[in-house]
Short mmCIF file of C-alpha atoms and ligand atoms in Angstrom, two decimals:
data_model
loop_
_atom_site.label_atom_id
_atom_site.label_comp_id
_atom_site.label_asym_id
_atom_site.label_seq_id
_atom_site.Cartn_x
_atom_site.Cartn_y
_atom_site.Cartn_z
CA UNK T 304 -0.19 -0.21 -0.07
CA UNK T 305 2.90 2.47 0.88
CA UNK T 306 3.92 2.80 -2.85
CA UNK T 307 0.06 4.11 -3.53
CA UNK T 308 0.23 6.63 -1.04
CA UNK T 309 0.26 10.64 -2.20
CA UNK T 310 0.34 9.12 -6.11
CA UNK T 311 -1.51 9.03 -8.91
CA UNK T 312 -1.79 5.92 -10.90
CA UNK T 313 -1.93 5.99 -14.69
CA UNK T 314 -4.46 3.42 -15.67
CA UNK T 315 -7.59 1.98 -15.54
CA UNK T 316 -9.49 2.51 -11.90
CA UNK T 317 -11.40 -0.89 -11.94
CA UNK T 318 -8.27 -3.06 -12.29
CA UNK T 319 -6.18 -0.95 -9.85
CA UNK T 320 -9.02 -0.85 -7.32
CA UNK T 321 -9.13 -4.60 -7.61
CA UNK T 322 -5.27 -4.73 -6.68
CA UNK T 323 -5.89 -2.90 -3.43
CA UNK T 324 -6.63 -5.37 -0.24
CA UNK T 325 -9.95 -4.82 1.51
CA UNK T 326 -10.83 -1.80 3.82
CA UNK T 327 -7.59 0.45 3.13
CA UNK T 328 -8.72 3.63 2.68
CA UNK T 329 -10.98 6.43 5.04
CA UNK T 330 -12.78 7.69 2.29
CA UNK T 331 -13.59 7.94 -1.43
CA UNK T 332 -14.46 11.20 -2.92
CA UNK T 333 -15.08 11.00 -6.82
CA UNK T 334 -16.83 12.16 -9.64
CA UNK T 335 -16.99 9.60 -12.72
CA UNK T 336 -17.33 10.44 -16.09
CA UNK T 337 -21.35 11.40 -16.67
CA UNK T 338 -21.17 9.50 -20.37
CA UNK T 339 -22.51 12.73 -21.57
CA UNK T 340 -22.10 12.06 -25.16
CA UNK T 341 -24.55 9.18 -25.05
CA UNK T 342 -27.34 11.61 -25.54
CA UNK T 343 -30.57 11.93 -27.03
CA UNK T 344 -31.20 15.48 -26.77
CA UNK T 345 -29.64 18.57 -29.21
CA UNK T 346 -27.28 18.99 -26.24
CA UNK T 347 -24.47 16.82 -26.98
CA UNK T 348 -26.33 15.18 -29.95
CA UNK T 349 -24.68 11.59 -30.04
CA UNK T 350 -20.83 13.34 -29.39
CA UNK T 351 -21.67 15.46 -32.40
CA UNK T 352 -22.28 18.33 -30.43
CA UNK T 353 -25.30 19.88 -31.72
CA UNK T 354 -25.80 22.85 -29.40
CA UNK T 355 -22.40 22.42 -27.66
CA UNK T 356 -20.39 22.03 -30.39
CA UNK T 357 -17.76 24.37 -28.92
CA UNK T 358 -18.44 23.11 -25.36
CA UNK T 359 -14.67 21.36 -23.88
CA UNK T 360 -16.77 17.98 -23.54
CA UNK T 361 -17.62 17.67 -27.05
CA UNK T 362 -14.00 15.88 -26.88
CA UNK T 363 -14.74 13.85 -24.38
CA UNK T 364 -11.66 13.63 -21.80
CA UNK T 365 -8.44 13.44 -23.74
CA UNK T 366 -8.18 9.49 -24.28
CA UNK T 367 -11.72 8.81 -23.15
CA UNK T 368 -14.62 9.63 -25.08
CA UNK T 369 -17.40 9.24 -22.58
CA UNK T 370 -20.03 7.80 -25.04
CA UNK T 371 -20.99 3.93 -23.79
CA UNK T 372 -24.42 2.04 -24.26
CA UNK T 373 -26.32 3.21 -21.09
CA UNK T 374 -26.66 -0.32 -20.02
CA UNK T 375 -23.18 -0.65 -20.41
CA UNK T 376 -22.05 2.31 -18.59
CA UNK T 377 -24.39 1.56 -15.52
CA UNK T 378 -22.82 -1.93 -15.37
CA UNK T 379 -19.27 -0.61 -15.49
CA UNK T 380 -20.44 2.39 -12.75
CA UNK T 381 -21.66 -0.33 -10.44
CA UNK T 382 -18.52 -2.53 -10.80
CA UNK T 383 -16.64 0.76 -10.00
CA UNK T 384 -18.79 1.34 -6.79
CA UNK T 385 -18.82 -2.41 -5.80
CA UNK T 386 -14.75 -1.55 -5.54
CA UNK T 387 -14.90 1.89 -3.75
CA UNK T 388 -17.09 0.42 -1.03
CA UNK T 389 -14.92 -2.92 -0.29
CA UNK T 390 -11.77 -0.59 -0.29
CA UNK T 391 -13.68 1.71 2.35
CA UNK T 392 -13.16 1.19 6.00
CA UNK T 393 -16.05 0.24 8.37
CA UNK T 394 -15.85 3.91 9.58
CA UNK T 395 -15.64 5.13 5.75
CA UNK T 396 -17.55 6.67 3.19
CA UNK T 397 -18.12 7.03 -0.45
CA UNK T 398 -19.23 10.58 -1.83
CA UNK T 399 -20.10 10.08 -5.53
CA UNK T 400 -20.86 13.09 -7.65
CA UNK T 401 -23.28 12.07 -10.28
CA UNK T 402 -25.69 14.50 -12.65
CA UNK T 403 -29.95 13.59 -13.36
CA UNK T 404 -30.74 14.02 -16.90
CA UNK T 405 -33.64 13.47 -18.75
CA UNK T 406 -33.19 11.42 -21.79
CA UNK T 407 -35.90 10.44 -24.15
CA UNK T 408 -38.70 11.45 -21.69
CA UNK T 409 -37.44 9.59 -18.83
CA UNK T 410 -35.63 10.36 -15.68
CA UNK T 411 -31.91 9.16 -15.34
CA UNK T 412 -31.67 9.79 -11.94
CA UNK T 413 -28.98 6.91 -11.64
CA UNK T 414 -31.19 4.91 -9.73
CA UNK T 415 -30.17 1.83 -11.73
CA UNK T 416 -26.14 2.36 -10.69
CA UNK T 417 -26.63 3.10 -6.88
CA UNK T 418 -29.54 0.40 -6.30
CA UNK T 419 -28.41 -1.94 -3.65
CA UNK T 420 -25.40 0.00 -1.99
CA UNK T 421 -25.77 1.95 1.39
CA UNK T 422 -27.22 5.09 0.66
CA UNK T 423 -27.37 7.27 3.74
CA UNK T 424 -28.12 10.83 1.87
CA UNK T 425 -27.88 12.95 -0.94
CA UNK T 426 -26.47 16.44 -1.10
CA UNK T 427 -27.37 18.93 -3.63
CA UNK T 428 -24.40 20.84 -5.25
CA UNK T 429 -25.84 24.09 -6.47
CA UNK T 430 -23.43 25.32 -9.41
CA UNK T 431 -23.45 28.85 -10.58
CA UNK T 432 -25.36 29.59 -13.92
CA UNK T 433 -24.25 29.67 -17.38
CA UNK T 434 -25.59 30.27 -20.88
CA UNK T 435 -28.51 28.21 -21.95
CA UNK T 436 -29.31 28.00 -25.60
CA UNK T 437 -32.45 26.41 -25.17
CA UNK T 438 -35.56 28.61 -24.58
CA UNK T 439 -37.41 25.10 -23.84
CA UNK T 440 -35.86 24.65 -20.49
CA UNK T 441 -35.00 26.27 -17.93
CA UNK T 442 -30.94 26.49 -16.98
CA UNK T 443 -29.91 23.28 -15.15
CA UNK T 444 -27.49 24.26 -12.01
CA UNK T 445 -27.55 21.37 -9.84
CA UNK T 446 -25.81 18.41 -9.72
CA UNK T 447 -26.07 15.12 -7.02
CA UNK T 448 -23.85 13.42 -4.54
CA UNK T 449 -24.28 10.24 -3.17
CA UNK T 450 -23.39 9.86 0.33
CA UNK T 451 -22.87 6.09 0.60
CA UNK T 452 -21.83 5.09 4.35
CA UNK T 453 -20.37 2.15 5.92
CA UNK T 454 -22.41 1.69 9.49
CA UNK T 455 -19.97 3.66 11.51
CA UNK T 456 -19.26 6.45 9.71
CA UNK T 457 -20.19 9.87 11.29
CA UNK T 458 -19.19 13.49 10.21
CA UNK T 459 -16.69 15.12 12.88
CA UNK T 460 -18.33 17.50 14.98
CA UNK T 461 -20.75 20.69 13.83
CA UNK T 462 -19.99 19.51 10.14
CA UNK T 463 -23.66 18.44 10.20
CA UNK T 464 -24.39 21.98 10.17
CA UNK T 465 -23.66 22.48 6.78
CA UNK T 466 -27.36 21.43 5.59
CA UNK T 467 -27.80 19.19 2.53
CA UNK T 468 -27.81 22.06 -0.47
CA UNK T 469 -24.48 23.38 -1.16
CA UNK T 470 -23.19 26.48 -3.34
CA UNK T 471 -19.86 26.80 -4.62
CA UNK T 472 -19.27 27.87 -8.36
CA UNK T 473 -17.67 25.57 -10.87
CA UNK T 474 -13.85 25.91 -11.02
CA UNK T 475 -12.90 28.08 -14.33
CA UNK T 476 -9.33 28.37 -14.37
CA UNK T 477 -8.52 24.39 -14.97
CA UNK T 478 -7.55 23.13 -18.31
CA UNK T 479 -9.64 19.72 -17.22
CA UNK T 480 -13.33 19.76 -18.70
CA UNK T 481 -15.13 19.07 -16.06
CA UNK T 482 -12.82 19.95 -12.71
CA UNK T 483 -14.58 19.98 -9.06
CA UNK T 484 -14.08 23.04 -7.46
CA UNK T 485 -11.57 22.80 -4.73
CA UNK T 486 -13.69 24.34 -2.20
CA UNK T 487 -16.64 21.71 -2.85
CA UNK T 488 -14.15 18.87 -1.74
CA UNK T 489 -12.34 20.91 0.83
CA UNK T 490 -16.17 20.79 2.90
CA UNK T 491 -16.28 16.76 2.17
CA UNK T 492 -12.60 15.72 3.35
CA UNK T 493 -12.93 18.64 6.46
CA UNK T 494 -16.33 17.34 7.40
CA UNK T 495 -14.48 13.80 8.20
CA UNK T 496 -11.79 12.46 10.20
CA UNK T 497 -10.51 10.48 6.76
CA UNK T 498 -6.26 10.23 7.16
CA UNK T 499 -6.64 8.39 3.37
CA UNK T 500 -8.75 9.28 0.59
CA UNK T 501 -9.14 7.78 -2.53
CA UNK T 502 -9.99 9.25 -5.92
CA UNK T 503 -10.69 6.68 -8.76
CA UNK T 504 -11.61 9.10 -11.32
CA UNK T 505 -8.59 11.87 -10.35
CA UNK T 506 -8.83 14.47 -13.35
CA UNK T 507 -6.84 17.40 -12.87
CA UNK T 508 -6.32 16.32 -9.14
CA UNK T 509 -8.96 18.33 -7.07
CA UNK T 510 -9.07 15.35 -4.77
CA UNK T 511 -5.61 15.28 -3.84
CA UNK T 512 -4.91 19.12 -3.50
CA UNK T 513 -8.15 19.27 -1.01
CA UNK T 514 -6.53 16.27 1.04
CA UNK T 515 -3.19 17.94 1.19
CA UNK T 516 -4.88 21.62 2.61
CA UNK T 517 -6.41 19.21 5.38
CA UNK T 518 -3.36 17.23 5.93
CA UNK T 519 -4.76 13.99 4.77
CA UNK T 520 -3.35 11.92 2.47
CA UNK T 521 -4.70 10.77 -1.04
CA UNK T 522 -4.76 7.70 -3.43
CA UNK T 523 -5.66 8.61 -7.31
CA UNK T 524 -5.97 6.72 -10.58
CA UNK T 525 -6.86 8.60 -14.20
CA UNK T 526 -6.75 6.94 -17.58
CA UNK T 527 -5.66 9.97 -19.35
CA UNK T 528 -1.46 11.16 -19.26
CA UNK T 529 -2.68 13.96 -20.06
CA UNK T 530 -4.70 15.01 -16.77
CA UNK T 531 -1.98 12.86 -14.66
CA UNK T 532 0.21 15.37 -15.59
CA UNK T 533 -2.11 18.29 -15.07
CA UNK T 534 -3.15 17.08 -11.66
CA UNK T 535 0.74 16.20 -10.74
CA UNK T 536 1.79 19.97 -11.79
CA UNK T 537 -1.21 21.29 -9.53
CA UNK T 538 -0.12 19.48 -6.76
CA UNK T 539 3.59 20.56 -7.12
CA UNK T 540 2.37 24.20 -7.33
CA UNK T 541 0.24 23.74 -4.58
CA UNK T 542 3.26 22.35 -2.47
CA UNK T 543 5.35 24.92 -3.45
CA UNK T 544 3.12 27.60 -2.28
CA UNK T 545 2.65 25.77 1.20
CA UNK T 546 6.55 25.35 1.66
CA UNK T 547 6.66 29.32 0.73
CA UNK T 548 4.38 30.11 3.20
CA UNK T 549 5.90 27.94 5.76
CA UNK T 550 9.08 30.05 5.62
CA UNK T 551 7.61 33.46 5.45
CA UNK T 552 5.88 32.62 8.63
CA UNK T 553 9.26 32.03 10.36
C1 LIG W 25 -15.34 14.20 -14.24
S1 LIG W 25 -14.01 13.85 -14.77
C2 LIG W 25 -12.91 14.09 -12.99
C3 LIG W 25 -12.69 15.23 -12.67
C4 LIG W 25 -12.06 15.49 -11.29
N1 LIG W 25 -12.87 15.80 -9.98
C5 LIG W 25 -11.56 16.83 -11.29
O1 LIG W 25 -11.52 17.59 -10.68
O2 LIG W 25 -10.70 17.35 -12.17
C6 LIG W 25 -13.58 12.05 -14.58
C7 LIG W 25 -12.23 11.44 -15.30
O3 LIG W 25 -12.35 10.28 -15.54
C8 LIG W 25 -11.13 9.43 -16.08
N2 LIG W 25 -11.30 8.51 -16.32
C9 LIG W 25 -12.10 8.07 -17.66
N3 LIG W 25 -12.53 6.50 -17.23
C10 LIG W 25 -11.31 6.03 -16.55
C11 LIG W 25 -10.92 4.66 -15.96
N4 LIG W 25 -11.32 3.58 -16.41
N5 LIG W 25 -10.27 4.69 -14.86
C12 LIG W 25 -9.73 5.84 -14.86
N6 LIG W 25 -10.20 7.24 -15.00
C13 LIG W 25 -11.14 7.33 -15.96
C14 LIG W 25 -11.42 10.96 -17.21
O4 LIG W 25 -10.35 10.78 -17.73
C15 LIG W 25 -11.75 12.19 -16.45
O5 LIG W 25 -10.65 12.91 -16.54
#
């Protein structure tokens, strides 16, 4: 395990997680690809772009194109969640961020993915607005964080006062097309006493940075070498800034 600590491993998270022992992490915080290009609407239009032709996600995530048949996507995400929960200690939890969508008139509230896992609560993440090109829809501004908890999971004192609706604007200065805002993940990690935090879909490294801000350790997986480099660069910059302020405090 030691060789994994504070590292982002380049590769597929499912096989990566399968190589780790049971109950080896305290907390999982993650946002998987949303399968956005598998779309019936005018938005991504089967990945061809439609109204969102200029959106960064039209290109998927560097090496991963985010366009699976829905059943296959559900099966993959259930396999990932099974591993995340196997790796989590009896005092731990999994914070799994996802997005509800309406596709061909049916609500995808991710029920097929989460069924049977120990769901304790959902938290609504209210993002800032954006541009709405479609006069037939109100601008969507929320995502859902599913909290799956092991039986002995508890928040640190007073964290329960945060309520279950959290408002944080999305991250703008990041080359990744769908990064978490750091304050969102800081809120999650600082609400727990987790010492080791896993993010199997690490992207640009936000979970790692929020872990370090809270003096916790992290493990990450990420399939794209481009994003592993972005993440390692962000982490190095964060650590350099931290060292600088330590020296200037002396
Ligand atoms: C929604 S993004 C995560 C963004 C991240 N939360 C951040 O703050 O930057 C999902 C990430 O999962 C990665 N990914 C896709 N398939 C993967 C796999 N099989 N194993 C590991 N990472 C994968 C994508 O490259 C993408 O960076």
